[in-house]
XYZ file of C-alpha atoms in Angstrom:
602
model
C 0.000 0.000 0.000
C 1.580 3.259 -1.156
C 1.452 6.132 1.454
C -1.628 8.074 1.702
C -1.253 11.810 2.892
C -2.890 15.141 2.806
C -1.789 15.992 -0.330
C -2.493 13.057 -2.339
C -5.644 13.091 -1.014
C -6.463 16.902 -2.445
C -5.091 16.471 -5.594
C -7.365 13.444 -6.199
C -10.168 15.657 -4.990
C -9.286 18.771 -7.326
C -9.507 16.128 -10.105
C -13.324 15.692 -9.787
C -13.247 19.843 -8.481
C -14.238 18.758 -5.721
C -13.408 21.851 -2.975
C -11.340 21.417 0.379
C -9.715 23.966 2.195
C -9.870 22.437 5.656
C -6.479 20.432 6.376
C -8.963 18.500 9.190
C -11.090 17.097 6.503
C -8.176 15.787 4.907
C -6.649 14.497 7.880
C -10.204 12.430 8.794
C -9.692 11.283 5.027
C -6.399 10.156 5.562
C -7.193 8.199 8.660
C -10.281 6.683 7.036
C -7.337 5.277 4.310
C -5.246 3.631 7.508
C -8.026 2.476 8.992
C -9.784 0.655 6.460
C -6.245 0.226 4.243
C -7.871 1.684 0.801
C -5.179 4.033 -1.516
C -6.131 7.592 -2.211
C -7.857 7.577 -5.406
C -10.325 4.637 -4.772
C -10.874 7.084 -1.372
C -12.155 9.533 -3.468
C -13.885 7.337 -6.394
C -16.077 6.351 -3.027
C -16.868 9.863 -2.122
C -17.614 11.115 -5.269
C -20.203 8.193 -6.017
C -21.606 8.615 -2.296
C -22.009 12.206 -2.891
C -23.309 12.389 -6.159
C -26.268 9.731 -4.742
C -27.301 12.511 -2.175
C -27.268 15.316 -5.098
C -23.768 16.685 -4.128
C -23.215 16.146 -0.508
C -20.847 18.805 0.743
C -17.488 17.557 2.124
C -17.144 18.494 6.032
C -15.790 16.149 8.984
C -20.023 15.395 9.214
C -20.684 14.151 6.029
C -17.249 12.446 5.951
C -18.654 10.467 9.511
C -21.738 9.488 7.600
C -20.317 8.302 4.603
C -17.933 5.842 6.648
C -20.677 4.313 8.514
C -22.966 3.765 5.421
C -20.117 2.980 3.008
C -16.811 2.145 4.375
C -17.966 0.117 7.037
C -20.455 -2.082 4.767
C -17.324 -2.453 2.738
C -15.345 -4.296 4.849
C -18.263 -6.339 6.336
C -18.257 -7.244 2.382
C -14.752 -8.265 2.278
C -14.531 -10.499 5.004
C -17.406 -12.803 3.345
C -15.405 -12.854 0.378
C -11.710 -13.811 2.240
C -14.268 -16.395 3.887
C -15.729 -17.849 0.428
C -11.488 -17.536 -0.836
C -10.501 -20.118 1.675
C -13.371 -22.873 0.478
C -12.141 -22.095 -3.001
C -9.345 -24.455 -5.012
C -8.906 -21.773 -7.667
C -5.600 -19.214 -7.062
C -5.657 -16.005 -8.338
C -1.657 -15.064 -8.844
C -0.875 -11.570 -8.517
C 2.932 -11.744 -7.206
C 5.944 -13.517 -8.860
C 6.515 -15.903 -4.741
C 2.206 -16.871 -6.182
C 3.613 -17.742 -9.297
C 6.814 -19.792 -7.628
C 4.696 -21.758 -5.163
C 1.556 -22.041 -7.177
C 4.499 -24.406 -9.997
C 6.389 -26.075 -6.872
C 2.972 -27.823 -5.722
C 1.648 -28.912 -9.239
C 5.174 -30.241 -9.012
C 4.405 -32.275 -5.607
C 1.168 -33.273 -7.254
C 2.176 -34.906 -10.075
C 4.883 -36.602 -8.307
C 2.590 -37.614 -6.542
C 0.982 -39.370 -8.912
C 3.916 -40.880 -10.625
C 5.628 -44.075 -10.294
C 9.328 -42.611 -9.815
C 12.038 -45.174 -10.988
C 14.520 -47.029 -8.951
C 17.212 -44.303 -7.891
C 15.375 -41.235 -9.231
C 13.732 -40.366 -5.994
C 13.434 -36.670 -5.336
C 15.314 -35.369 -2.255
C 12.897 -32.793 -0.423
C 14.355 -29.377 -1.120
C 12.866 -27.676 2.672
C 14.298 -27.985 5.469
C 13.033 -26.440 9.327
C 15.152 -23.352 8.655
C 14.884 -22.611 5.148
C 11.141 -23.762 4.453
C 11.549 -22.658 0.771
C 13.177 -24.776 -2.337
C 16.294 -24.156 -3.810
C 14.438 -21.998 -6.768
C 12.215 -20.250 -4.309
C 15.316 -18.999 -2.414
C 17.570 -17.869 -5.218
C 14.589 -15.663 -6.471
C 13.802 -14.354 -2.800
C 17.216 -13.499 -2.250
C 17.190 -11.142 -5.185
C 17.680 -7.200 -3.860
C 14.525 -6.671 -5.980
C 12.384 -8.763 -4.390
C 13.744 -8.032 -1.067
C 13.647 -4.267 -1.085
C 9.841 -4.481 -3.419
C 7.341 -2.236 -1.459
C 4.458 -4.364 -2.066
C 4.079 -6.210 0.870
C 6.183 -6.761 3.693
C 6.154 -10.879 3.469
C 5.224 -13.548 0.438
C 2.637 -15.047 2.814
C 1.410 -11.644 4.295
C -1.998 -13.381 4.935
C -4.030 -11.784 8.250
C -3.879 -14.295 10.956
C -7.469 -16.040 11.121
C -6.749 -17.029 14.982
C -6.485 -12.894 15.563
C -9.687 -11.942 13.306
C -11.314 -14.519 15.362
C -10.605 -13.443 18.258
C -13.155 -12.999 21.426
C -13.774 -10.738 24.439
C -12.786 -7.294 21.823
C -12.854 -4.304 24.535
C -13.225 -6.273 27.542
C -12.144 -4.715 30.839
C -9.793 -7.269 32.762
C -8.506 -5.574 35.203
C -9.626 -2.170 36.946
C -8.074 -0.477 39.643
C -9.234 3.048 41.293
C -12.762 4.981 40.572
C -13.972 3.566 37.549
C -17.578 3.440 37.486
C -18.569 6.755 35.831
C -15.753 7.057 34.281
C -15.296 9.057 30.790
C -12.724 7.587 29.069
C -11.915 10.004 26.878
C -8.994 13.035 26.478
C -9.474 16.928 26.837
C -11.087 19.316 24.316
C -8.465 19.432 22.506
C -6.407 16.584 22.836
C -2.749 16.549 23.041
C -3.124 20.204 23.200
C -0.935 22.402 26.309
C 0.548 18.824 27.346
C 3.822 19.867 28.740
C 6.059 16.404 28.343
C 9.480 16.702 29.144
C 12.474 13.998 29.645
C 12.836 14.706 33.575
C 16.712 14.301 33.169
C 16.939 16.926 31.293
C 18.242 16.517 27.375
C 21.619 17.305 29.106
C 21.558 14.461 31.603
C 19.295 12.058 29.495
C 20.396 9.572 26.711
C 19.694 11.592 23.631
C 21.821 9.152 20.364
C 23.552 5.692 19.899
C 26.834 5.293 21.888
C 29.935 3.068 21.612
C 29.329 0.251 23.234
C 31.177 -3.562 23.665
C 34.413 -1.059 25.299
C 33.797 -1.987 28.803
C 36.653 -3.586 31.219
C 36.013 -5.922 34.167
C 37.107 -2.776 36.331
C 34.705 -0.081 35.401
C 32.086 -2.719 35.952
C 33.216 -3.772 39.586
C 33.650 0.299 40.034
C 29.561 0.814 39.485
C 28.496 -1.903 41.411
C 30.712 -0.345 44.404
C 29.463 2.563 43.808
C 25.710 1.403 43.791
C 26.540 -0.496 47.230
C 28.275 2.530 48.603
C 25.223 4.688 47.713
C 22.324 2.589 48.896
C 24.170 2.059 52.194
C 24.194 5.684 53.175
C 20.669 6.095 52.549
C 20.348 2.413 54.861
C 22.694 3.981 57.691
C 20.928 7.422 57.706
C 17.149 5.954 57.702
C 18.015 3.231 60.290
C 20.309 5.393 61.939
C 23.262 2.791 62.192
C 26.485 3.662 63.345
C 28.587 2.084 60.896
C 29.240 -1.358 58.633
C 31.607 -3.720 60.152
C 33.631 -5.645 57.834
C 31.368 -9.168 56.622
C 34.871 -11.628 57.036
C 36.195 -10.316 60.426
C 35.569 -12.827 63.748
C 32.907 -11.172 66.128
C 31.549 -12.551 69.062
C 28.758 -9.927 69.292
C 26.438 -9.002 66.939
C 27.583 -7.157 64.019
C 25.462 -4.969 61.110
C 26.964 -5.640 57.807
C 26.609 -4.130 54.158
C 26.997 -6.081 51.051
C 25.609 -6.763 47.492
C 23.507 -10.334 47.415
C 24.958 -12.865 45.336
C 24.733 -16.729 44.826
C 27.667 -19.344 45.527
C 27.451 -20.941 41.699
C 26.170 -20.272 38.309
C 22.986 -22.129 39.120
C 19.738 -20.564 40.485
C 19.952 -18.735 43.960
C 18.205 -20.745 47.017
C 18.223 -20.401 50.469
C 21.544 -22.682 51.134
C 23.387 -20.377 48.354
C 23.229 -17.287 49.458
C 26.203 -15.058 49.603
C 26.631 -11.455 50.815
C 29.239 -9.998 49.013
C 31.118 -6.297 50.545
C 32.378 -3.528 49.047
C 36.152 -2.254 49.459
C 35.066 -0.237 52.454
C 34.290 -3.334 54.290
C 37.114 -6.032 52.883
C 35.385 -6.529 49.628
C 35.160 -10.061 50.515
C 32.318 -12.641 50.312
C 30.882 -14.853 52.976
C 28.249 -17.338 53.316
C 24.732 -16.407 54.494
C 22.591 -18.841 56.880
C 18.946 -17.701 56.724
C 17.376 -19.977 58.767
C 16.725 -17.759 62.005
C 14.980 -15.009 59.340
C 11.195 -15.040 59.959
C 10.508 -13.371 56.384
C 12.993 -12.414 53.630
C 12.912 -12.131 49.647
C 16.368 -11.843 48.144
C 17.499 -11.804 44.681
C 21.011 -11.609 43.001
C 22.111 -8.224 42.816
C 20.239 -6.519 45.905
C 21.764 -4.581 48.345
C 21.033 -5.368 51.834
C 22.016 -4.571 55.572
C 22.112 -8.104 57.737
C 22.396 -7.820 61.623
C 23.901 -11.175 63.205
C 26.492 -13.340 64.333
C 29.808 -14.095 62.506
C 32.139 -16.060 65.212
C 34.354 -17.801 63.085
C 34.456 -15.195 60.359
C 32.999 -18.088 57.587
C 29.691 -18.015 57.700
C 26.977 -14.842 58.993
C 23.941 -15.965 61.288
C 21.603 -13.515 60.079
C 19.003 -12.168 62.578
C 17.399 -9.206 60.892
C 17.158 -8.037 57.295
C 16.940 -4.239 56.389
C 15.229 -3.431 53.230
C 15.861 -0.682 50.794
C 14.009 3.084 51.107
C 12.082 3.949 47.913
C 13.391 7.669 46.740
C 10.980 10.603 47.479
C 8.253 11.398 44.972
C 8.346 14.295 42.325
C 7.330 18.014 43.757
C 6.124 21.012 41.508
C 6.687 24.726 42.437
C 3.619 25.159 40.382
C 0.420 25.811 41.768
C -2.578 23.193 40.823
C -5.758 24.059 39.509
C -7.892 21.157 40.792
C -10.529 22.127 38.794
C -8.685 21.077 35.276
C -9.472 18.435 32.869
C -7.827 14.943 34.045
C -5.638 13.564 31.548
C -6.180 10.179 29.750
C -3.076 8.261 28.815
C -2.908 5.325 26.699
C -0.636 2.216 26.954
C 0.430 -0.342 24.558
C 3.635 -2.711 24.184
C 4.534 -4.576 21.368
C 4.439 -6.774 19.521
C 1.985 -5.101 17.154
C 1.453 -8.267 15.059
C 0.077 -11.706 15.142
C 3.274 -14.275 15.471
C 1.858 -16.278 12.480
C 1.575 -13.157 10.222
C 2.873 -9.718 9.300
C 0.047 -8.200 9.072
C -0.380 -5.010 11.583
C -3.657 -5.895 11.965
C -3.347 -5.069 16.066
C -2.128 -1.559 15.165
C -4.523 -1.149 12.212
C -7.129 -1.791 15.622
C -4.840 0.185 18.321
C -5.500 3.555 15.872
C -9.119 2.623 15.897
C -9.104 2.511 19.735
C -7.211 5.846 19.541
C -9.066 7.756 17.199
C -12.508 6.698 19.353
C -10.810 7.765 22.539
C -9.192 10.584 21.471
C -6.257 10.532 24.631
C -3.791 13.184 25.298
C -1.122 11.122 25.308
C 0.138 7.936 23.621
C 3.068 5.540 25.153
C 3.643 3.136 22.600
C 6.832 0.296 23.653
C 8.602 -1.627 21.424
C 9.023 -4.476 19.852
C 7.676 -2.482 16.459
C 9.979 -5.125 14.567
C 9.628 -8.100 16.277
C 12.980 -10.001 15.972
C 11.397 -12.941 17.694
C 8.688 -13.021 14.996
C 8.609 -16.338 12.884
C 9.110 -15.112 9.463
C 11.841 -12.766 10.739
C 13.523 -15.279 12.052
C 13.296 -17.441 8.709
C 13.868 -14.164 7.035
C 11.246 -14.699 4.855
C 10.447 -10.186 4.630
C 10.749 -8.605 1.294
C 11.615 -5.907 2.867
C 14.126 -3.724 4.998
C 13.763 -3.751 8.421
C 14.185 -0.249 8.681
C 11.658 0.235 5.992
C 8.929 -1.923 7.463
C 9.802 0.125 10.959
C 9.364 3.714 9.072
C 5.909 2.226 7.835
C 4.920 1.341 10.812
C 5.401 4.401 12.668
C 4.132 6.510 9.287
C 0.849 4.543 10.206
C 0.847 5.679 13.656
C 0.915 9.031 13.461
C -0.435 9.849 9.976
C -3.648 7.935 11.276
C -3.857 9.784 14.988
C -2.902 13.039 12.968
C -7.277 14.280 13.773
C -6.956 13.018 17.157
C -3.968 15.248 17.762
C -2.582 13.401 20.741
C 1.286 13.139 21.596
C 3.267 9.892 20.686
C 5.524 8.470 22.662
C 7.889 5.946 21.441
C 10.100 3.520 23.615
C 12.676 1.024 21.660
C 12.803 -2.599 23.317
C 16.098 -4.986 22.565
C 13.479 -7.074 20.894
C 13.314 -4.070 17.726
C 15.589 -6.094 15.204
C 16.550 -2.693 13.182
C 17.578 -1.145 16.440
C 20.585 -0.974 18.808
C 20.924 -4.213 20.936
C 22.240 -2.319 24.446
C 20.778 -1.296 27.352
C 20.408 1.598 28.221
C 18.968 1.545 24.602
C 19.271 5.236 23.084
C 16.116 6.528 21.505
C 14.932 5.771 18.225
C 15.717 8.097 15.068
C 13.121 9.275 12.204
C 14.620 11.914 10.301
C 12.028 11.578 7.574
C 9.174 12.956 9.678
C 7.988 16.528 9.425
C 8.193 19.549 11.346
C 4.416 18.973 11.980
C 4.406 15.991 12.597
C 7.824 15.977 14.918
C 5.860 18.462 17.185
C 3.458 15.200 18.477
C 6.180 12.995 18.473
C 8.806 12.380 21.393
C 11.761 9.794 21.028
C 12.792 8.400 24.192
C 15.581 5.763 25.583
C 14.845 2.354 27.606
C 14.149 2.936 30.255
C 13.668 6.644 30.679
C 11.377 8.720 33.637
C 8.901 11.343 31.809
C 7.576 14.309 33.568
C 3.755 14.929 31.950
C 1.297 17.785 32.839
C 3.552 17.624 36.889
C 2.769 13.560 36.729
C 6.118 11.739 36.391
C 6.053 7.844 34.379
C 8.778 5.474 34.519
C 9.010 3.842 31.145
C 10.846 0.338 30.662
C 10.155 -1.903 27.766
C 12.716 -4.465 29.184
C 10.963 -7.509 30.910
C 12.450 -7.126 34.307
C 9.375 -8.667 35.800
C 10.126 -12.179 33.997
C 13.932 -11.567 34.751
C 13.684 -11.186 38.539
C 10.517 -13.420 38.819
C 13.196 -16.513 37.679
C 15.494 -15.410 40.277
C 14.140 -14.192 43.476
C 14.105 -16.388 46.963
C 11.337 -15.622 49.589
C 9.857 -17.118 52.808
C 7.235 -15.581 55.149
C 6.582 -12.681 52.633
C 2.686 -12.906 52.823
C 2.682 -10.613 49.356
C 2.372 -11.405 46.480
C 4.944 -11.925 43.926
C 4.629 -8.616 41.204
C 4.173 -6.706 44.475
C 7.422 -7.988 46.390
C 9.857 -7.490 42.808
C 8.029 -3.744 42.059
C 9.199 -2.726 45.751
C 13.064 -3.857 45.031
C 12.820 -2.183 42.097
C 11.596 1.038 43.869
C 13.666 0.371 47.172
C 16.743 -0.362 44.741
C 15.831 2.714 42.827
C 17.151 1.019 39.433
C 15.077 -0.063 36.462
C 16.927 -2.947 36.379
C 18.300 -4.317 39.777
C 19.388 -7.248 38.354
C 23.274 -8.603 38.780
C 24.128 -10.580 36.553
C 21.564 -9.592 33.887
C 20.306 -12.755 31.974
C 22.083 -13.476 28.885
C 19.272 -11.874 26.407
C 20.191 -8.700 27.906
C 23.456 -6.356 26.617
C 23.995 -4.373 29.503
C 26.681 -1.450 29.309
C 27.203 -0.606 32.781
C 28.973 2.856 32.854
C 25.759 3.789 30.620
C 23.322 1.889 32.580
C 24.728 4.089 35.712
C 23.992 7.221 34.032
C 20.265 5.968 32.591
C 19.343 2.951 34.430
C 18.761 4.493 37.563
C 15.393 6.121 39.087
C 15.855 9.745 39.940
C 13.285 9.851 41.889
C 10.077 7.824 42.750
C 7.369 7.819 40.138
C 3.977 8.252 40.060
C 3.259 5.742 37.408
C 5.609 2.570 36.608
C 5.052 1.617 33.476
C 6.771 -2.022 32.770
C 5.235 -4.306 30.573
C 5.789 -7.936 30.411
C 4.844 -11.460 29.732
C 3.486 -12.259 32.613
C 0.025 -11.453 33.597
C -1.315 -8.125 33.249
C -2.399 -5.821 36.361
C -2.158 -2.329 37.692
C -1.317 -2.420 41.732
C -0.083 0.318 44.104
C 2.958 -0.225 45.349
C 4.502 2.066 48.272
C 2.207 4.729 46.906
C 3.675 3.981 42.915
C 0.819 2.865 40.889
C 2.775 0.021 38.532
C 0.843 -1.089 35.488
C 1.559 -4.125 33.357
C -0.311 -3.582 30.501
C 0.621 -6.736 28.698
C 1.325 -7.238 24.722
C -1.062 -6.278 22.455
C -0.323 -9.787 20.684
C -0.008 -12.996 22.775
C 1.256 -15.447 19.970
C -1.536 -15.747 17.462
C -4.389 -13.933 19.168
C -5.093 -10.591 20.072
C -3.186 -9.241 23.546
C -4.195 -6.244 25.732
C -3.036 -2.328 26.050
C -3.648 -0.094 29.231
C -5.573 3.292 29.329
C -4.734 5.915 32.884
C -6.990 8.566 33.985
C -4.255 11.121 35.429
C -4.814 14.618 37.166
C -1.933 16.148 39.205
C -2.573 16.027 43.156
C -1.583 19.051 45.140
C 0.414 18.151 48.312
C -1.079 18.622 51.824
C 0.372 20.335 54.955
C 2.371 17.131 55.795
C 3.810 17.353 52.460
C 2.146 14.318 51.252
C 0.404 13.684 47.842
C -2.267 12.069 46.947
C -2.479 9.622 43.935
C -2.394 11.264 40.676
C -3.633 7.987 39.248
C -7.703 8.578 39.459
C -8.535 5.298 37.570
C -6.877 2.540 35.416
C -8.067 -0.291 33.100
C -6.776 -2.995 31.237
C -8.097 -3.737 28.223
C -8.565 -6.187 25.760
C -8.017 -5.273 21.950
């Protein structure tokens, strides 16, 4: 599908003198292309037929409403009963050259089947699990014609039937705050006055790619000292505790010791495994930990801890008490709130945006109907775009770029939100195949948007904190939830599992806590120093992952898994906020910004 834009659009219209002057007219026209994935001209062969049928219906955003429930809307109802009558139907119609190639290979298979082969003249089978085409198939593919040819982004760019057939469209699955009543819907104006900001700063904040794969074994052992140096003095000054006393040193009295968590092999950590691990203040040595006089604990490799307990033969600690992290304060405006302004609706989604069995962005094609009906103020969209887990990506069975399928993608987005006039937010995830495999992950780049259409659009790094409207998000496409879940010990907790690893990562005040990382993630750790860690407490924690959706408050954060909008071959979920910024009492508290929440499915 060639792109549609404001401009095609009009000069298909002056064709048939048809008058437009009002650049929101074309913009409806433009999304009504997306949406229903029709090119410009055959847009306006519709129109004018409509139109002429109710003696020259003027063009306005009205008219242009009526004619896409009464036309367009029919018109794909239409469609589907044909694709439905396609599939009982023998007969091929072959448009491309790969129709043409697999269309000869199985009269091929058919007639050997129905041959008697002679002795020795039996056909070897040309596929194989990682290269499911033949020899001939493969040479053609591989052609830089073929693979760079705009028409469609696969050979077998079918839409998934699993995801068409989905159930449960729009259900609410999860709620959380004052729902019933609820408008979901943006301002006025949406997107319009939204003051969004990096909170770093575009000083302080990872703004382009970086040199990466440079780091020594040193400046890594220098951050995590660093990390364990830092998190102790906020653990001495809240618990008010004299001072760390080296982890390896003989004591026959109890002793209060600072270290890093770690685990005694390669293998998972358990509760016989534990080691606590100090920094050069206090010997930089390791030691054994024996948790069995610990009522409640929940550990995981990585954390930084304070123990209390006995160490008499300087081998082994008897630990008697655990001291947990303190989460960083919250975020506080000098501006004064107007509590009588418009809350702010937000909308979630995290990739991947299509079906695993297809290329199709059917999802997204739906997402942009979900956002043009909503009309939010803001849109944070997370990677994967590109999916390089997808199956035909992996097979690399594309005929096209990466990069190209990427710019499409994203073209999509905000050509078809362009009449809602929300702001886009865009997150890269290590899962974007076309994008840089490091975390921190620098923002995307899209030189080839406009100025008007740059002004909605804000690039930002994994994992980044946003400041919106006085709200502040944590953004983090990176599945720390799945990471951690794998790794973390716990007895006596009473809580629940999401709620115990959101709290470390608040009380550890890093996006990713983690140490070692797991081998899917790159991590650059003089970078991930400078971007990986929370400046502060946020409102909102944003961190989508495979794991079950939900939207809790933790230590007054409100964390929200949203989920994927695709789970395998059938339709996922995305998350919509209702937001308005809480003045602060007399005690200097806040109260939740977060008025409502939903999970929905698409």
């Amino acid at each position: 599908m060639a792109l549609v834009n404001g401009e095609s659009i009009k000069s298909e219209l002056e064709m048939f003198d048809v008058p437009c002057q009002d650049d929101s007219v074309l913009d409806k026209m433009v999304e009504q292309c997306i949406c229903n994935r029709i090119q410009a001209d055959e847009m306006v062969l519709e129109w004018v037929a409509y139109s002429t049928t109710k003696n020259g219906l003027k063009l306005t955003l009205d008219t242009l409403e009526q004619f896409e429930h009464e036309v367009l809307n029919k018109r794909n109802k239409s469609k589907q009963i044909l694709r439905k009558e396609e599939t009982h139907n023998r007969t091929r119609d072959i448009h491309t050259l790969q129709d043409l190639i697999k269309a000869e290979e199985e009269e091929e298979n058919l007639l050997d089947a129905y041959s008697t082969p002679a002795k020795g003249s039996q056909k070897r089978a040309l596929t194989t699990p990682e290269n499911p085409h033949s020899k001939r198939s493969a040479a053609l593919l591989a052609s830089p014609g073929l693979l760079l040819s705009p028409a469609s982004f696969s050979p077998s760019a079918t839409p998934s039937q699993k995801y068409s057939q989905r159930g449960g469209k729009g259900e609410v699955v999860v709620t959380f705050g004052a729902v019933q009543g609820t408008r979901w819907a943006g301002r006025k104006a949406p997107g319009a006055g939204v003051q969004l900001e990096l909170l770093e700063g575009p000083e302080d904040s990872l703004r382009c790619s970086y040199k990466y794969m440079f780091q020594r074994l040193r400046d890594v052992r220098n951050v995590l000292t660093e990390k364990i140096e830092e998190l102790g003095d906020g653990l001495r000054s809240h618990f008010t505790i004299e001072e760390f006393s080296p982890v390896s040193l003989p004591a026959q009295d109890s002793i209060t010791v600072l270290g890093q968590v770690c685990c005694d092999s390669n293998g998972k950590l358990n509760a016989h495994s534990v080691l606590l691990e100090a920094g050069p203040e206090q010997g930089g040595q390791q030691v054994p930990v024996d948790l069995s006089e610990l009522k409640e604990y929940s550990l995981f490799p990585g954390q930084v801890v304070v123990m209390e307990g006995m160490n008499t033969t300087g081998r082994k600690l008897m630990a008697s008490k655990l001291y947990e992290g303190v989460p960083l304060p919250f975020y506080t405006s000098e501006v004064k709130t107007e509590m009588d302004e418009e809350p702010m609706n937000i909308l979630v989604a995290c990739g991947p945006y299509t079906p695993s069995d297809s290329l199709t962005f059917d999802p997204l094609l739906d997402l942009i109907n979900v956002i043009v009906r909503d009309r939010p103020d803001v849109c944070l969209l997370l990677g994967p775009f590109v999916d390089s887990k997808h199956e035909q990506i992996e097979k690399a069975q594309v005929t096209e770029t990466f990069e190209a399928i990427f710019s499409r993608c994203i073209e999509s987005i905000v050509d078809g939100t362009k009449s809602v006039g929300c702001r886009l937010v865009f997150v890269p995830s290590q899962r974007d195949i076309h994008h840089h495999f490091i975390y921190p992950q620098p923002p995307f780049t899209l030189p080839n948007l406009s100025k008007d259409q740059a002004q909605r659009v804000t690039l930002v790094p994994d994992p980044c904190t946003l400041l919106i409207d006085g709200v502040t998000f944590g953004l983090t496409s990176t599945d720390i939830l799945f990471h951690m879940g794998a790794e973390e010990i716990s007895c006596g907790t009473g809580s629940d599992r999401f709620s115990r690893i959101l709290k470390h990562m608040l009380t550890q005040r890093s996006y990713y806590p983690l140490y070692p990382p797991v081998e899917e993630v790159n991590m650059d750790y003089e970078k991930f120093q400078s971007f990986g860690q929370m400046p502060l407490t946020p409102d909102v924690l944003i961190i989508p992952s495979e794991l079950r959706y939900f939207v809790k408050d933790v230590v007054g954060c409100v964390c929200v898994n949203p989920g994927r909008l695709t789970k395998g071959q059938v339709g996922g979920t995305y998350g919509r906020l209702l937001i308005q910024r809480s003045a602060a009492s007399d005690d200097g508290r806040r109260g939740c910004p977060c008025l409502a929440a939903q999970v929905v499915k698409i």
